[in-house]
């Protein structure tokens, strides 16, 4: 590809629209919320798995990727410059599958942790398995970044749409991105639904006297919300894949706005744990945790999403 023939600006030079402003606003809120959630988790009294930190960190990269033009002051001028446009286009096409891959890794870890707790067997505790869950999303991210850059250099007269973010007009990277997101989201939905059924069955068999009611309710709520999140991921990926076959740029406007709400949803679902919220109440005198009266230390949590399964001792009964 001859770099001198590449024009990062396009005919899309219209003034900023409300959808663009809404898109940037949601991305900025998601970025700030994700960073605050990670900071709170760092100072929380409860430990979390690396897959959880990977998941929340992926939303930071997601928002930063879409806000590059905004941070550099080129969100609406349509002339961000070639290097910046290539960088952002590559990140934008790689970051969505990266987030879904981190989500899948989180679900796999959650599935193994809760299965181990319910069955009493050690499942998915291998060190190499945990490393694989952490490293694989980054391998996917790197592959898609290199693929997008390769497409831009292999295509003559590459063009970009640069409002409110740079994106290749070439449909190939977008189709590959959507396909990866769909492939990764489907097993995530299956595992979350399977986990939901296992928890529901276990609760029906042993009742609230065995599983602490508050923790069970919280677990059901978050698993249900995460299942809905996975379904929406697949739906959005399918719509983006179909939109990549359309010539009208307006087909992406509504999808982009919907996509920008995902980081906010992730913060609301995974950043609303009580232990994370109380971190910001550092000026209040710390007292005994009301969830563990009379105890100096809480029981070990299921660390993937910060929920626990606590067994109530019963005389002469098997759980």
Coordinates of C-alpha atoms in Angstrom, one line a residue:
X1 CA 0.0 0.0 0.0
X2 CA 1.3 3.4 -0.9
X3 CA 0.9 5.6 2.2
X4 CA 0.8 8.7 0.1
X5 CA -2.5 7.5 -1.4
X6 CA -4.2 6.9 1.9
X7 CA -6.7 9.5 2.9
X8 CA -7.7 9.2 6.6
X9 CA -10.5 11.7 6.1
X10 CA -13.7 11.0 4.3
X11 CA -16.8 12.8 3.1
X12 CA -18.3 12.3 6.5
X13 CA -17.5 15.9 7.6
X14 CA -20.9 16.8 9.1
X15 CA -21.1 18.6 12.4
X16 CA -21.2 16.5 15.6
X17 CA -24.6 14.9 16.0
X18 CA -26.4 14.0 19.1
X19 CA -25.7 10.3 18.5
X20 CA -21.9 11.0 18.3
X21 CA -22.1 13.0 21.5
X22 CA -24.1 10.2 23.2
X23 CA -21.6 7.6 22.0
X24 CA -18.6 9.5 23.4
X25 CA -20.5 10.2 26.7
X26 CA -21.3 6.6 27.3
X27 CA -17.7 5.6 26.5
X28 CA -16.3 8.2 28.9
X29 CA -18.6 7.1 31.7
X30 CA -17.7 3.4 31.1
X31 CA -14.0 4.3 31.1
X32 CA -14.2 6.2 34.3
X33 CA -16.4 3.6 36.0
X34 CA -14.1 0.7 35.0
X35 CA -11.0 2.5 36.3
X36 CA -12.8 3.3 39.6
X37 CA -14.0 -0.3 39.9
X38 CA -10.4 -1.6 39.4
X39 CA -9.1 0.8 42.0
X40 CA -11.8 -0.2 44.5
X41 CA -11.1 -3.9 43.9
X42 CA -7.4 -3.3 44.6
X43 CA -8.2 -1.9 48.1
X44 CA -11.1 -4.3 48.8
X45 CA -10.9 -6.8 51.6
X46 CA -12.0 -9.6 49.3
X47 CA -9.7 -11.2 46.8
X48 CA -10.7 -11.6 43.1
X49 CA -9.3 -13.8 40.4
X50 CA -7.0 -12.5 37.6
X51 CA -9.8 -13.2 35.1
X52 CA -12.0 -10.6 36.9
X53 CA -9.3 -8.0 36.6
X54 CA -8.7 -9.0 33.0
X55 CA -12.4 -8.5 32.3
X56 CA -12.7 -5.1 33.9
X57 CA -9.4 -4.0 32.3
X58 CA -10.7 -5.0 28.9
X59 CA -13.4 -2.4 29.2
X60 CA -10.7 0.2 30.0
X61 CA -9.0 -0.7 26.7
X62 CA -12.3 -0.8 24.9
X63 CA -13.2 2.7 25.9
X64 CA -9.8 4.1 25.3
X65 CA -9.7 2.6 21.8
X66 CA -13.0 4.4 20.9
X67 CA -12.0 7.6 22.6
X68 CA -8.5 8.1 20.9
X69 CA -9.8 10.8 18.6
X70 CA -11.6 12.5 21.5
X71 CA -8.5 12.6 23.7
X72 CA -6.3 13.9 20.8
X73 CA -8.8 16.6 19.9
X74 CA -9.8 15.1 16.5
X75 CA -13.3 13.7 17.4
X76 CA -15.2 15.9 15.0
X77 CA -12.7 17.5 12.6
X78 CA -12.5 14.6 10.2
X79 CA -8.7 14.9 9.8
X80 CA -7.0 13.0 12.6
X81 CA -3.9 12.0 10.6
X82 CA -2.9 8.7 9.0
X83 CA -0.9 7.1 11.9
X84 CA -3.6 7.8 14.5
X85 CA -6.3 6.6 12.2
X86 CA -4.5 3.3 11.4
X87 CA -3.9 2.8 15.2
X88 CA -7.5 3.4 16.2
X89 CA -9.0 1.4 13.4
X90 CA -6.9 -1.6 14.3
X91 CA -7.7 -1.3 18.0
X92 CA -11.4 -0.8 17.3
X93 CA -11.6 -3.9 15.2
X94 CA -9.7 -6.0 17.7
X95 CA -11.0 -4.8 21.1
X96 CA -14.6 -6.1 20.8
X97 CA -13.5 -9.8 20.4
X98 CA -10.9 -9.2 23.1
X99 CA -13.6 -8.1 25.5
X100 CA -15.8 -11.1 24.6
X101 CA -12.8 -13.4 25.1
X102 CA -12.1 -11.9 28.5
X103 CA -15.8 -12.4 29.3
X104 CA -15.6 -16.0 28.3
X105 CA -12.5 -16.6 30.4
X106 CA -14.3 -15.0 33.4
X107 CA -17.3 -17.3 32.8
X108 CA -15.1 -20.4 32.5
X109 CA -13.4 -19.5 35.8
X110 CA -16.7 -18.8 37.5
X111 CA -18.1 -22.1 36.2
X112 CA -15.2 -24.1 37.7
X113 CA -15.1 -22.2 41.0
X114 CA -18.8 -22.7 41.7
X115 CA -18.8 -26.3 40.4
X116 CA -15.9 -27.0 42.8
X117 CA -17.8 -25.5 45.7
X118 CA -21.0 -27.3 44.9
X119 CA -19.4 -30.7 44.3
X120 CA -16.5 -30.5 46.7
X121 CA -14.1 -31.6 44.0
X122 CA -11.2 -29.6 42.7
X123 CA -12.1 -28.5 39.1
X124 CA -10.1 -26.3 36.9
X125 CA -7.5 -25.4 39.5
X126 CA -4.5 -26.1 37.3
X127 CA -2.0 -23.3 37.2
X128 CA -1.4 -23.7 33.4
X129 CA -5.2 -23.7 32.9
X130 CA -5.5 -20.4 34.7
X131 CA -2.6 -18.9 32.7
X132 CA -4.3 -20.0 29.5
X133 CA -7.5 -18.2 30.5
X134 CA -5.5 -15.0 31.1
X135 CA -3.2 -15.1 28.1
X136 CA -5.6 -16.3 25.3
X137 CA -7.6 -13.0 25.1
X138 CA -4.4 -11.1 24.5
X139 CA -3.3 -13.5 21.8
X140 CA -6.6 -12.8 20.1
X141 CA -6.2 -9.1 20.5
X142 CA -2.7 -9.1 19.0
X143 CA -3.8 -11.3 16.1
X144 CA -6.7 -9.1 15.2
X145 CA -4.6 -5.9 15.5
X146 CA -2.0 -7.3 13.1
X147 CA -4.7 -8.6 10.8
X148 CA -6.3 -5.1 10.6
X149 CA -2.9 -3.4 9.9
X150 CA -2.1 -6.0 7.3
X151 CA -5.4 -5.3 5.5
X152 CA -4.8 -1.6 5.5
X153 CA -1.3 -2.0 4.0
X154 CA -2.5 -4.6 1.5
X155 CA -5.4 -2.5 0.2
X156 CA -4.8 0.2 -2.3
X157 CA -6.2 3.6 -1.5
X158 CA -7.4 2.6 2.0
X159 CA -10.1 4.9 3.3
X160 CA -11.3 5.6 6.8
X161 CA -14.5 6.9 8.4
X162 CA -13.3 9.2 11.1
X163 CA -16.4 10.6 13.0
X164 CA -16.5 10.0 15.9
X165 CA -13.8 7.4 15.6
X166 CA -11.6 6.0 12.8
X167 CA -12.7 2.8 11.1
X168 CA -11.7 1.1 7.9
X169 CA -14.2 1.5 5.1
X170 CA -12.9 -1.9 3.9
X171 CA -15.6 -4.4 5.1
X172 CA -13.2 -7.3 5.7
X173 CA -11.9 -6.4 9.1
X174 CA -15.4 -5.7 10.4
X175 CA -16.7 -9.0 9.2
X176 CA -13.8 -10.9 10.9
X177 CA -14.3 -8.9 14.1
X178 CA -18.1 -9.8 14.1
X179 CA -17.4 -13.4 13.4
X180 CA -14.9 -13.7 16.2
X181 CA -17.3 -12.0 18.6
X182 CA -20.1 -14.4 17.7
X183 CA -17.9 -17.5 18.0
X184 CA -16.6 -16.5 21.4
X185 CA -20.0 -15.3 22.8
X186 CA -21.9 -18.5 22.0
X187 CA -20.0 -20.8 24.4
X188 CA -20.2 -18.0 27.0
X189 CA -24.0 -18.0 26.8
X190 CA -24.1 -21.8 27.0
X191 CA -21.8 -22.0 30.1
X192 CA -23.7 -19.2 31.9
X193 CA -27.0 -20.8 31.2
X194 CA -25.7 -24.2 32.3
X195 CA -24.3 -22.6 35.5
X196 CA -27.7 -21.0 36.1
X197 CA -29.4 -24.4 35.9
X198 CA -26.9 -26.0 38.3
X199 CA -27.4 -23.3 40.9
X200 CA -31.2 -23.5 40.5
X201 CA -31.2 -27.3 40.8
X202 CA -28.9 -27.2 43.8
X203 CA -31.0 -24.7 45.6
X204 CA -34.2 -26.7 44.9
X205 CA -32.6 -29.9 46.3
X206 CA -31.1 -28.4 49.5
X207 CA -33.2 -25.2 50.0
X208 CA -32.2 -21.9 51.6
X209 CA -31.2 -23.7 54.8
X210 CA -28.0 -24.9 53.1
X211 CA -27.2 -21.9 50.9
X212 CA -27.3 -18.6 52.6
X213 CA -30.3 -16.8 51.1
X214 CA -28.7 -13.4 50.5
X215 CA -25.7 -14.9 48.7
X216 CA -27.8 -17.2 46.6
X217 CA -30.1 -14.3 45.6
X218 CA -27.1 -12.1 44.6
X219 CA -25.6 -15.0 42.6
X220 CA -28.8 -15.6 40.7
X221 CA -29.1 -11.9 39.9
X222 CA -25.6 -11.5 38.6
X223 CA -25.6 -14.7 36.6
X224 CA -29.0 -13.7 35.1
X225 CA -27.7 -10.3 34.2
X226 CA -24.5 -11.8 32.7
X227 CA -26.6 -14.2 30.6
X228 CA -28.6 -11.3 29.2
X229 CA -25.3 -9.5 28.5
X230 CA -24.1 -12.5 26.5
X231 CA -27.3 -12.7 24.4
X232 CA -27.0 -9.0 23.6
X233 CA -23.4 -9.5 22.6
X234 CA -24.4 -12.1 20.1
X235 CA -27.2 -10.0 18.8
X236 CA -25.0 -6.9 18.3
X237 CA -22.3 -8.9 16.7
X238 CA -24.8 -10.5 14.2
X239 CA -26.2 -7.0 13.4
X240 CA -22.7 -5.6 12.8
X241 CA -21.9 -8.6 10.6
X242 CA -25.1 -8.0 8.5
X243 CA -24.4 -4.2 8.4
X244 CA -21.0 -4.9 7.0
X245 CA -22.7 -6.0 3.8
X246 CA -24.6 -2.7 3.5
X247 CA -23.2 0.3 1.8
X248 CA -24.9 2.9 3.9
X249 CA -22.8 4.3 6.8
X250 CA -26.0 5.2 8.7
X251 CA -26.6 1.5 9.4
X252 CA -23.9 1.7 12.1
X253 CA -25.2 4.7 14.0
X254 CA -27.7 3.0 16.2
X255 CA -25.4 -0.1 16.7
X256 CA -22.5 2.1 17.8
X257 CA -24.7 3.9 20.3
X258 CA -25.9 0.6 21.7
X259 CA -22.4 -0.8 21.8
X260 CA -21.2 2.3 23.8
X261 CA -23.6 1.3 26.6
X262 CA -21.9 -2.0 27.2
X263 CA -19.0 -0.6 29.3
X264 CA -21.6 1.2 31.5
X265 CA -23.6 -2.1 31.9
X266 CA -20.4 -3.9 32.9
X267 CA -19.6 -1.4 35.6
X268 CA -23.2 -1.5 36.9
X269 CA -23.2 -5.3 37.1
X270 CA -19.7 -6.0 38.3
X271 CA -18.8 -2.8 40.1
X272 CA -21.8 -2.7 42.4
X273 CA -20.6 -5.2 44.9
X274 CA -20.9 -4.0 48.4
X275 CA -17.2 -4.5 49.2
X276 CA -16.3 -2.3 46.3
X277 CA -18.8 0.4 47.2
X278 CA -17.6 0.6 50.8
X279 CA -14.0 1.2 49.7
X280 CA -15.0 4.8 48.8
X281 CA -16.5 5.3 52.3
X282 CA -13.0 5.3 53.7
X283 CA -13.8 8.2 56.0
X284 CA -16.2 6.1 58.0
X285 CA -14.9 4.1 61.0
X286 CA -14.5 0.5 60.0
X287 CA -16.5 -1.9 62.1
X288 CA -17.4 -5.6 61.9
X289 CA -18.8 -6.6 58.6
X290 CA -22.5 -7.1 59.2
X291 CA -22.4 -10.0 56.8
X292 CA -20.1 -11.8 59.2
X293 CA -21.2 -11.0 62.7
X294 CA -18.8 -12.2 65.4
X295 CA -16.1 -13.1 62.9
X296 CA -12.9 -11.4 62.3
X297 CA -12.4 -12.8 58.8
X298 CA -15.0 -13.7 56.2
X299 CA -15.0 -17.1 54.5
X300 CA -13.1 -17.4 51.2
X301 CA -15.2 -16.0 48.4
X302 CA -15.8 -17.4 44.9
X303 CA -13.4 -14.9 43.5
X304 CA -14.4 -14.6 39.8
X305 CA -17.3 -12.2 40.6
X306 CA -17.0 -11.8 44.3
X307 CA -19.8 -14.0 45.5
X308 CA -19.7 -16.8 48.0
X309 CA -21.5 -20.0 48.8
X310 CA -21.6 -20.6 52.6
X311 CA -22.8 -23.8 54.1
X312 CA -24.8 -23.8 57.3
X313 CA -23.8 -26.4 59.8
X314 CA -26.5 -29.0 60.4
X315 CA -26.4 -31.8 63.0
X316 CA -26.4 -35.3 61.6
X317 CA -27.3 -34.1 58.1
X318 CA -25.3 -34.3 54.9
X319 CA -25.4 -31.3 52.6

